[in-house]
Coordinates of C-alpha atoms in Angstrom, one line a residue:
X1 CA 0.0 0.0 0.0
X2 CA 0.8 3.7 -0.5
X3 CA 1.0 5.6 2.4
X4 CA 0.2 9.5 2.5
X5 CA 3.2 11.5 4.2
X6 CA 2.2 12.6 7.5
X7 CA 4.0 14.6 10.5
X8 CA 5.7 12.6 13.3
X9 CA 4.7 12.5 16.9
X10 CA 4.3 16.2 17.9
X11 CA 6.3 16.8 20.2
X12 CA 5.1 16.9 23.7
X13 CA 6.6 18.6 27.2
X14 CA 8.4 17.0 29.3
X15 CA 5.9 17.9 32.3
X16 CA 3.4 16.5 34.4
X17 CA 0.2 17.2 33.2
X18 CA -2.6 18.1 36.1
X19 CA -5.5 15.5 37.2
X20 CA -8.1 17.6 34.8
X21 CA -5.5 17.8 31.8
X22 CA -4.8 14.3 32.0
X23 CA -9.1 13.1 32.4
X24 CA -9.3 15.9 29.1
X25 CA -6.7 13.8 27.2
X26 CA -8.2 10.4 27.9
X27 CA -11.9 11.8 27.3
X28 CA -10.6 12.8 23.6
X29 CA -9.0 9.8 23.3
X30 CA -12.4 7.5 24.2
X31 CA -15.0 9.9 22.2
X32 CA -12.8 9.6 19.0
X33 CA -11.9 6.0 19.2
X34 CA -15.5 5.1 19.7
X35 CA -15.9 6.8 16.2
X36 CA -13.1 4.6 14.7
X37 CA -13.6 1.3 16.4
X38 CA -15.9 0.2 13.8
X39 CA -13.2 0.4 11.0
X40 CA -10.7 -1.2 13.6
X41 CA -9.7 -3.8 10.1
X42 CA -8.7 -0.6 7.7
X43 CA -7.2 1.3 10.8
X44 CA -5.3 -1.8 11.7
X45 CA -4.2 -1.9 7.6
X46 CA -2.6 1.3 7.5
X47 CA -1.4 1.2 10.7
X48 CA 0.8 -2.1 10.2
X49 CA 1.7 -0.5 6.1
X50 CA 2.9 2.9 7.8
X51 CA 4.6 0.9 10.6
X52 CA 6.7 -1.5 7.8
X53 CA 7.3 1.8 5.9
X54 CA 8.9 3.8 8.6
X55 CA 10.7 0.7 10.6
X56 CA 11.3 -2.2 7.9
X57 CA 12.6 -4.2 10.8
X58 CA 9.8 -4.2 12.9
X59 CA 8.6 -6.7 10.5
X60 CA 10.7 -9.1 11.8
X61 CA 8.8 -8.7 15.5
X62 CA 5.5 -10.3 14.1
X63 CA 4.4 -14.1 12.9
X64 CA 5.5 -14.7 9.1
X65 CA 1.6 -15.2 8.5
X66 CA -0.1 -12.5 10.2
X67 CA -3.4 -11.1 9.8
X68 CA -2.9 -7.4 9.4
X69 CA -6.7 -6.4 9.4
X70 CA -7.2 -8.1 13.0
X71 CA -6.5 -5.1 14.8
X72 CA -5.1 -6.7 18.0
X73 CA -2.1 -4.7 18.1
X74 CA -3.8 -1.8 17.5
X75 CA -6.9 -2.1 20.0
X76 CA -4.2 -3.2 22.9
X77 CA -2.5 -0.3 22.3
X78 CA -5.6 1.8 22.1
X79 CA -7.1 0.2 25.4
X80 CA -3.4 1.6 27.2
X81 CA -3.9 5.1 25.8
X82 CA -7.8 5.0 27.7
X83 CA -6.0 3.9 31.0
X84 CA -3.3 6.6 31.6
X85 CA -6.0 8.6 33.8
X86 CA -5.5 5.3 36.8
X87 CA -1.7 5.1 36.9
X88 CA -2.1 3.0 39.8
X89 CA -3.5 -0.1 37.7
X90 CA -1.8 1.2 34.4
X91 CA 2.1 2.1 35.7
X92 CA 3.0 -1.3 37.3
X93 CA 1.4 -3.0 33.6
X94 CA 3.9 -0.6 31.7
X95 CA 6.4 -1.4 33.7
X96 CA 6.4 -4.9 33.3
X97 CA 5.3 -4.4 29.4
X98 CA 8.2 -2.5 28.7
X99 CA 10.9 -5.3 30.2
X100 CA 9.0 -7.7 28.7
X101 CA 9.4 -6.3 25.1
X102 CA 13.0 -6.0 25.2
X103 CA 12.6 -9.6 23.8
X104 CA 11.8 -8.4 20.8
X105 CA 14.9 -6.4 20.4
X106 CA 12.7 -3.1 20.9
X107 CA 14.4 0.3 20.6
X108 CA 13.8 3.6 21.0
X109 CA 13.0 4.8 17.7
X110 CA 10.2 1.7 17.4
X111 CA 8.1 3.5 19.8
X112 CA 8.1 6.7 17.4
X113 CA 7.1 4.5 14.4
X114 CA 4.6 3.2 16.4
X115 CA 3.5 6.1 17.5
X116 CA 3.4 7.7 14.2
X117 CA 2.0 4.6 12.3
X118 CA -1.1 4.9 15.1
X119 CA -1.5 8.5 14.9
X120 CA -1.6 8.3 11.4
X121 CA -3.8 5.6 11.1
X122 CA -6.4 7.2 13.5
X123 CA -6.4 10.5 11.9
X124 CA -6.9 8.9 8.4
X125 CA -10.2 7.4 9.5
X126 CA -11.0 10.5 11.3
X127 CA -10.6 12.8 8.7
X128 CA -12.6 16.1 9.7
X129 CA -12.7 14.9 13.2
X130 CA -9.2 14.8 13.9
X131 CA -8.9 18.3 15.4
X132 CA -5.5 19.6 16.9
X133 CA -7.0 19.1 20.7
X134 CA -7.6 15.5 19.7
X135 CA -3.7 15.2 17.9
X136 CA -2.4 16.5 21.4
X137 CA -4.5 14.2 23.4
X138 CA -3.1 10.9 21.4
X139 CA 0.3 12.1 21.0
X140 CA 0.3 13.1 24.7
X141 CA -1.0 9.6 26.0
X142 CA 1.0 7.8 23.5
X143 CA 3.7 9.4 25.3
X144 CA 3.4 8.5 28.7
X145 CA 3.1 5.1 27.9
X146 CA 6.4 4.9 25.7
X147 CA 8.2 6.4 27.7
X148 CA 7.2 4.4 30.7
X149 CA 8.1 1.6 28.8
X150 CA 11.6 2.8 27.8
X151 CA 12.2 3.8 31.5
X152 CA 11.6 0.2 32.1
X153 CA 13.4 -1.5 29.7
X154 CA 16.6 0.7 30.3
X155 CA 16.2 0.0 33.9
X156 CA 16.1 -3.6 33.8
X157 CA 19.2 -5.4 35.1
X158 CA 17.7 -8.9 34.0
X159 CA 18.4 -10.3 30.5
X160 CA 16.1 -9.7 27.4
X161 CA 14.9 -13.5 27.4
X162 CA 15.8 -16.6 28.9
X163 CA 15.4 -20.7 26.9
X164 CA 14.6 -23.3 29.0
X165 CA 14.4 -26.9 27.7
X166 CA 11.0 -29.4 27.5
X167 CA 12.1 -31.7 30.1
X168 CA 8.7 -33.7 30.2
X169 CA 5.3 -33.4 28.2
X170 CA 2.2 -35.4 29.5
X171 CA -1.1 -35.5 27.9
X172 CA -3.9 -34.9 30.9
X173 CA -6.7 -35.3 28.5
X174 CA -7.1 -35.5 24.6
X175 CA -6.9 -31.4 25.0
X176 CA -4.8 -30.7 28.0
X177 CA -1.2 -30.8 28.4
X178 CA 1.4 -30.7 31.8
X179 CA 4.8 -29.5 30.4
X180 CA 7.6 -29.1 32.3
X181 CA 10.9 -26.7 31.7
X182 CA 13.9 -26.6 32.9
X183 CA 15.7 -23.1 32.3
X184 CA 18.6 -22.7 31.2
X185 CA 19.2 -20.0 33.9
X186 CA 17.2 -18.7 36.6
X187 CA 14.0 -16.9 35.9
X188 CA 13.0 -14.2 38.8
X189 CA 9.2 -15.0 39.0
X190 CA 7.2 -14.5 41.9
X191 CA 3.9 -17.0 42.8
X192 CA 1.1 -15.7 40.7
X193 CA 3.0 -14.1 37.5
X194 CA 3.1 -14.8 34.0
X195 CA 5.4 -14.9 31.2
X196 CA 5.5 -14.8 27.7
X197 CA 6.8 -17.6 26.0
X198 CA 7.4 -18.4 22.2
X199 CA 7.9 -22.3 21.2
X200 CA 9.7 -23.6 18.1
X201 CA 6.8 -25.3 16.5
X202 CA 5.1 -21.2 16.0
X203 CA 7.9 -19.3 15.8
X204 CA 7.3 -15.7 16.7
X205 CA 3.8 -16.5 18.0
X206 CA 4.6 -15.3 21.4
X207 CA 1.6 -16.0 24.0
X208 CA 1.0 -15.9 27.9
X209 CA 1.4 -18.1 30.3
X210 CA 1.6 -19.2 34.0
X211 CA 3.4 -21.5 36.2
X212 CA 1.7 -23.6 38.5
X213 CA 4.2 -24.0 40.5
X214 CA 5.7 -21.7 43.3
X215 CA 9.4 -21.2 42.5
X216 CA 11.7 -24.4 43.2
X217 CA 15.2 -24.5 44.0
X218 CA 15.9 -26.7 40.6
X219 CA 14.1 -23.7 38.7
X220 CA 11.9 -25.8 36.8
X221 CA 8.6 -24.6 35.4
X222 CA 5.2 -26.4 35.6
X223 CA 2.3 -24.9 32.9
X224 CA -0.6 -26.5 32.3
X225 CA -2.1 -26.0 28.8
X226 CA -5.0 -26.5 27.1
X227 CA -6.0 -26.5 23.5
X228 CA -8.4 -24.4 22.1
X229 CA -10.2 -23.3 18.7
X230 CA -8.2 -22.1 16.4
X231 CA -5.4 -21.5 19.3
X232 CA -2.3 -22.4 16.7
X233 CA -0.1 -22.4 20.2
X234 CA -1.9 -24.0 22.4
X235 CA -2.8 -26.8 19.5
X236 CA 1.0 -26.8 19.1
X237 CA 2.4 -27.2 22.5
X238 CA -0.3 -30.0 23.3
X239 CA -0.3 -32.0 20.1
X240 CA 3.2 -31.6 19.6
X241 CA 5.8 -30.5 22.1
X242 CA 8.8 -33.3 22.5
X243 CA 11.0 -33.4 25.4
X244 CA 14.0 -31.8 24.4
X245 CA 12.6 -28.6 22.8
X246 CA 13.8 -25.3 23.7
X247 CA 11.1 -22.4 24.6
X248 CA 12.2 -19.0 25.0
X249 CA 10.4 -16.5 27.2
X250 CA 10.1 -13.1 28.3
X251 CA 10.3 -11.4 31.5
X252 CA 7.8 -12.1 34.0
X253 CA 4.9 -10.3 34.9
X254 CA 1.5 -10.2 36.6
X255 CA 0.5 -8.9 39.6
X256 CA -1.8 -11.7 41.3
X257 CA -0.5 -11.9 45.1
X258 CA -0.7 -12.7 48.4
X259 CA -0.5 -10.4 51.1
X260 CA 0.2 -12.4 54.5
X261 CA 0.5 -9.0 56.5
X262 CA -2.6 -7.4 55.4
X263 CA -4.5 -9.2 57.8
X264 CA -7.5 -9.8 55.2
X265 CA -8.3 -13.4 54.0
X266 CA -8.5 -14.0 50.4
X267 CA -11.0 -15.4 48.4
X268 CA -9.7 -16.7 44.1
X269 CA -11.4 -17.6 42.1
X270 CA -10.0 -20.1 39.2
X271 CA -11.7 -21.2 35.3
X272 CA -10.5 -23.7 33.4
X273 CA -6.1 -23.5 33.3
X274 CA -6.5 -20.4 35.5
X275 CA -6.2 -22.4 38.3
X276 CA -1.9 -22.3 37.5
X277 CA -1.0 -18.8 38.8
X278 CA -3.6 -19.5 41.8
X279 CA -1.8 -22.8 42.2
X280 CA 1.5 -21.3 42.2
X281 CA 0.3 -19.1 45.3
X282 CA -1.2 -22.1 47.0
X283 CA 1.9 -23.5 46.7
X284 CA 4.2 -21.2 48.0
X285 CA 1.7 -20.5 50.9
X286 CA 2.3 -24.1 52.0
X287 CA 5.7 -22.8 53.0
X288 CA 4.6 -20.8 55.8
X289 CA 2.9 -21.8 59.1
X290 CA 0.3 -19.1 59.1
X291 CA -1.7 -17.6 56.7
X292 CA -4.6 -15.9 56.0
X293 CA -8.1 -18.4 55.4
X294 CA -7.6 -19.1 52.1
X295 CA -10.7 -20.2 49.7
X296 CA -10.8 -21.1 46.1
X297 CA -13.8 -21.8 43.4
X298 CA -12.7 -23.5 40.9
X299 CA -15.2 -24.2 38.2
X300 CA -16.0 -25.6 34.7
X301 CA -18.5 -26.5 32.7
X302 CA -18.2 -30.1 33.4
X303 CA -16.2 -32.3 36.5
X304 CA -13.5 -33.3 33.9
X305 CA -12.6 -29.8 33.0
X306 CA -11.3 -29.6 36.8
X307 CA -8.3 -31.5 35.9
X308 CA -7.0 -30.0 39.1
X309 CA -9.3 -30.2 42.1
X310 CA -7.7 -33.3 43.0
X311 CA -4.2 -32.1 43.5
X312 CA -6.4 -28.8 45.7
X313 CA -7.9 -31.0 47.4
X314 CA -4.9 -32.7 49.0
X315 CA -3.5 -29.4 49.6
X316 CA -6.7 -28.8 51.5
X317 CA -6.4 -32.0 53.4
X318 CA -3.0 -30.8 55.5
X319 CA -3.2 -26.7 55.1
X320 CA -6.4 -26.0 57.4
X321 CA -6.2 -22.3 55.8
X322 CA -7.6 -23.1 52.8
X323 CA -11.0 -24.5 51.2
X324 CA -11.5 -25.5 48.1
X325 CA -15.2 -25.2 46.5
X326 CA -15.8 -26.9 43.5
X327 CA -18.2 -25.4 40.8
X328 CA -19.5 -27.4 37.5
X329 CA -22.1 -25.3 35.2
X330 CA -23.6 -28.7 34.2
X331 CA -26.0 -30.4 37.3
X332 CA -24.4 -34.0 36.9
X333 CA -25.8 -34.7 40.5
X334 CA -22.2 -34.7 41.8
X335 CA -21.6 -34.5 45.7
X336 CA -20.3 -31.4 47.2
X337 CA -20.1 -29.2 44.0
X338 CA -21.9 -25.9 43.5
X339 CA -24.2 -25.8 40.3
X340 CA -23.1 -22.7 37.7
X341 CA -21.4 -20.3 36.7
X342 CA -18.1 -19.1 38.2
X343 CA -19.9 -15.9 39.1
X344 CA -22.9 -17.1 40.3
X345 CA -21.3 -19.3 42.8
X346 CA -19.7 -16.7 43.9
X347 CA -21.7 -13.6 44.6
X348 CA -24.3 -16.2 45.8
X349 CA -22.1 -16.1 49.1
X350 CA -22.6 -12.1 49.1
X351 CA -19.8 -9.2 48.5
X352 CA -17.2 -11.0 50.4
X353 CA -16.1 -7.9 52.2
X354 CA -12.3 -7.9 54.3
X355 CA -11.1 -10.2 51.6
X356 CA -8.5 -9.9 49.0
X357 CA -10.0 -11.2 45.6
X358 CA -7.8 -12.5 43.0
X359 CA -9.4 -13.6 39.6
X360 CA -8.4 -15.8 36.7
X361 CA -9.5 -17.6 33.6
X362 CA -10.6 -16.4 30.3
X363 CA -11.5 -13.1 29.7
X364 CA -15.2 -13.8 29.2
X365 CA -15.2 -15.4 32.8
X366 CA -12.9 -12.5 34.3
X367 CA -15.3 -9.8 33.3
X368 CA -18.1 -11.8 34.1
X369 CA -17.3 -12.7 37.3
X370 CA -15.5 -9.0 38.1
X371 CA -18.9 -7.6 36.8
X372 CA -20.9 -9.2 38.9
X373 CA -19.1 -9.1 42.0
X374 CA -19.2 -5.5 41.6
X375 CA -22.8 -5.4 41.3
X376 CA -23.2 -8.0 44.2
X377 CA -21.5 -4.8 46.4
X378 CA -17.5 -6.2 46.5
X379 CA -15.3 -3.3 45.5
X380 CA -12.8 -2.6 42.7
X381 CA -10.1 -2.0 44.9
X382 CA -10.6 -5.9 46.3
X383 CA -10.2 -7.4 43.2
X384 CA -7.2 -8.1 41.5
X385 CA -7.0 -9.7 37.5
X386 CA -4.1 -9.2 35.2
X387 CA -5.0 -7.9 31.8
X388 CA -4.2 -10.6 29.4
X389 CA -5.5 -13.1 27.2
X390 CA -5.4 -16.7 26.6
X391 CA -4.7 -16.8 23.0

């Protein structure tokens, strides 16, 4: 494609902007994304042909086949920009996002093309709409968010990325998978994170992951992984992962913890492989004599998609902190299992107030379940998720 020639990022002060500026910015940015999220494909087009034109090598940071009109790039990037007015959710997440793409080899002038490939691309669709206060507001919150993310990256003492070999793979189910990694050095993760990890059968097809495993003094790496439609990594790593095979992953990230001081109990709730990160804190909790009461739903449509409850249940048996409550979406008549959904089991035991809430699954169950327990009168500032999704 041809692409029009266009300014760069104007150029922005190197100030703090004030609580009002900053809500002004992200209000522009909302109102005139809601007017191009419906041509999210042909922004996403231009967006990737400016990007290629400006940066040639950023090519080489995406899959060989990738779907320029899918936009996923684009509306993650977009959903950052409408979160710079809570730095207390969004600064940790850039943090961890800008470490995490040093992977890729990321420089400084990347985040200019990016920024000037998006900027472009927006005002293209806008057309008359794109007004000079709405060019500040994007450039603006495009660059408090690249910046944070250099800051990070130049900070980091860690390496880029670290390889770890497949030292078993074990088939749970005909669509579920145990793997287990032994890294080449030691990874710094902490119960509860994630990391990014790229395996050689989809090369550059970098996707998310979580240990289930507190961390061990051998260093290995437990994930549990199941495949889903039209999940080309997930279907890889189940139906085809060897021993021997070398994965390569980012830094870790994630903020799903465990505050033994707080004095507050915690309540998690776990769908499907969520359980892993919620696992890994189980895990490392078993450590300690005390702890806060600890309980767990951990639901499914069906009792076989609980591949886990058994290994929670032993936990159970010896850690009298913690309770596990089984939840199936099906009635099968089973003993001792709550009947549907995730959230309804939940917020059927009310707004679970003086508890820490942790959440994870798939984001359809996430914002369910968040949604609900909002509504049910838990509040925001309970409730802990990390942003990411499965595929």
């Amino acid at each position: 494609m041809t692409a029009e020639p266009i300014n760069p990022i104007p150029k922005v002060a190197d100030n703090r902007e004030t609580p009002e500026a900053v809500t002004t910015m992200v209000r522009h940015v909302r109102e005139s994304w809601q007017e191009c999220e419906p041509y999210t494909p042909e922004v996403a087009q231009f967006f990737y042909g400016m990007l290629f034109t400006l940066a040639p090598e950023a090519r080489d940071f995406f899959p060989i086949h990738m779907d320029v009109r899918s936009g996923k790039l684009v509306r993650a990037i977009v959903n950052i920009l409408q979160s710079v007015d809570r730095p207390d959710d969004v600064a940790p997440y850039l943090v961890q996002l800008g470490r995490d793409h040093r992977k890729f080899g990321v420089q400084p002038h990347h985040y200019e093309a990016i920024g000037t490939a998006l900027l472009a691309a927006v005002k293209r669709q806008l057309q008359d709409s794109w007004t000079p206060e709405v060019e500040r507001a994007w450039a603006e919150a495009f660059t408090i968010v690249a910046r944070s993310m250099q800051d990070a990256a130049e900070a980091d003492e860690y390496p880029a990325s670290w390889t770890g070999t497949v030292a078993e793979h074990r088939r749970l189910s005909w669509d579920l998978a145990l793997v287990r990694i032994e890294p080449d050095r030691h990874i710094p993760f902490r119960p509860g994170q994630y990391l990014s990890v790229e395996v050689p059968q989809r090369p550059r097809l970098w996707r998310y992951l979580s240990p289930a495993n507190a961390p061990r003094p051998d260093g290995s790496l437990e994930f549990h992984v199941r495949a889903i439609d039209r999940g080309w990594v997930s279907r890889g790593i189940v139906g085809h992962t060897q021993p021997g095979d070398v994965w390569r992953f980012g830094a870790p990230m994630g903020r799903l913890h465990v505050d033994r001081d707080a004095g507050r109990d915690v309540l998690m709730v776990a769908g499907g492989t969520g359980v892993a990160p919620l696992q890994s804190l189980v895990d490392d909790l078993g450590r300690f004599g005390q702890n806060p009461n600890v309980t767990i739903f951990y639901g499914g449509p069906k009792r076989e998609d609980l591949y886990a409850l058994e290994a929670l249940r032993q936990l159970a048996a010896v850690n009298p902190w913690l309770t596990v409550v089984p939840v199936v979406e099906e009635d099968a008549g089973l003993s001792g299992f709550e009947v549907g959904t995730l959230a309804d089991a939940v917020t059927a035991h009310g707004a679970w107030q003086d508890h820490d809430v942790l959440v994870s699954g798939s984001p359809s169950m996430v914002r369910a379940t968040v949604s609900r327990m909002l509504v049910a009168g838990t509040t925001l500032d309970q409730i802990r998720y990390d942003p990411f999704t499965v595929e």
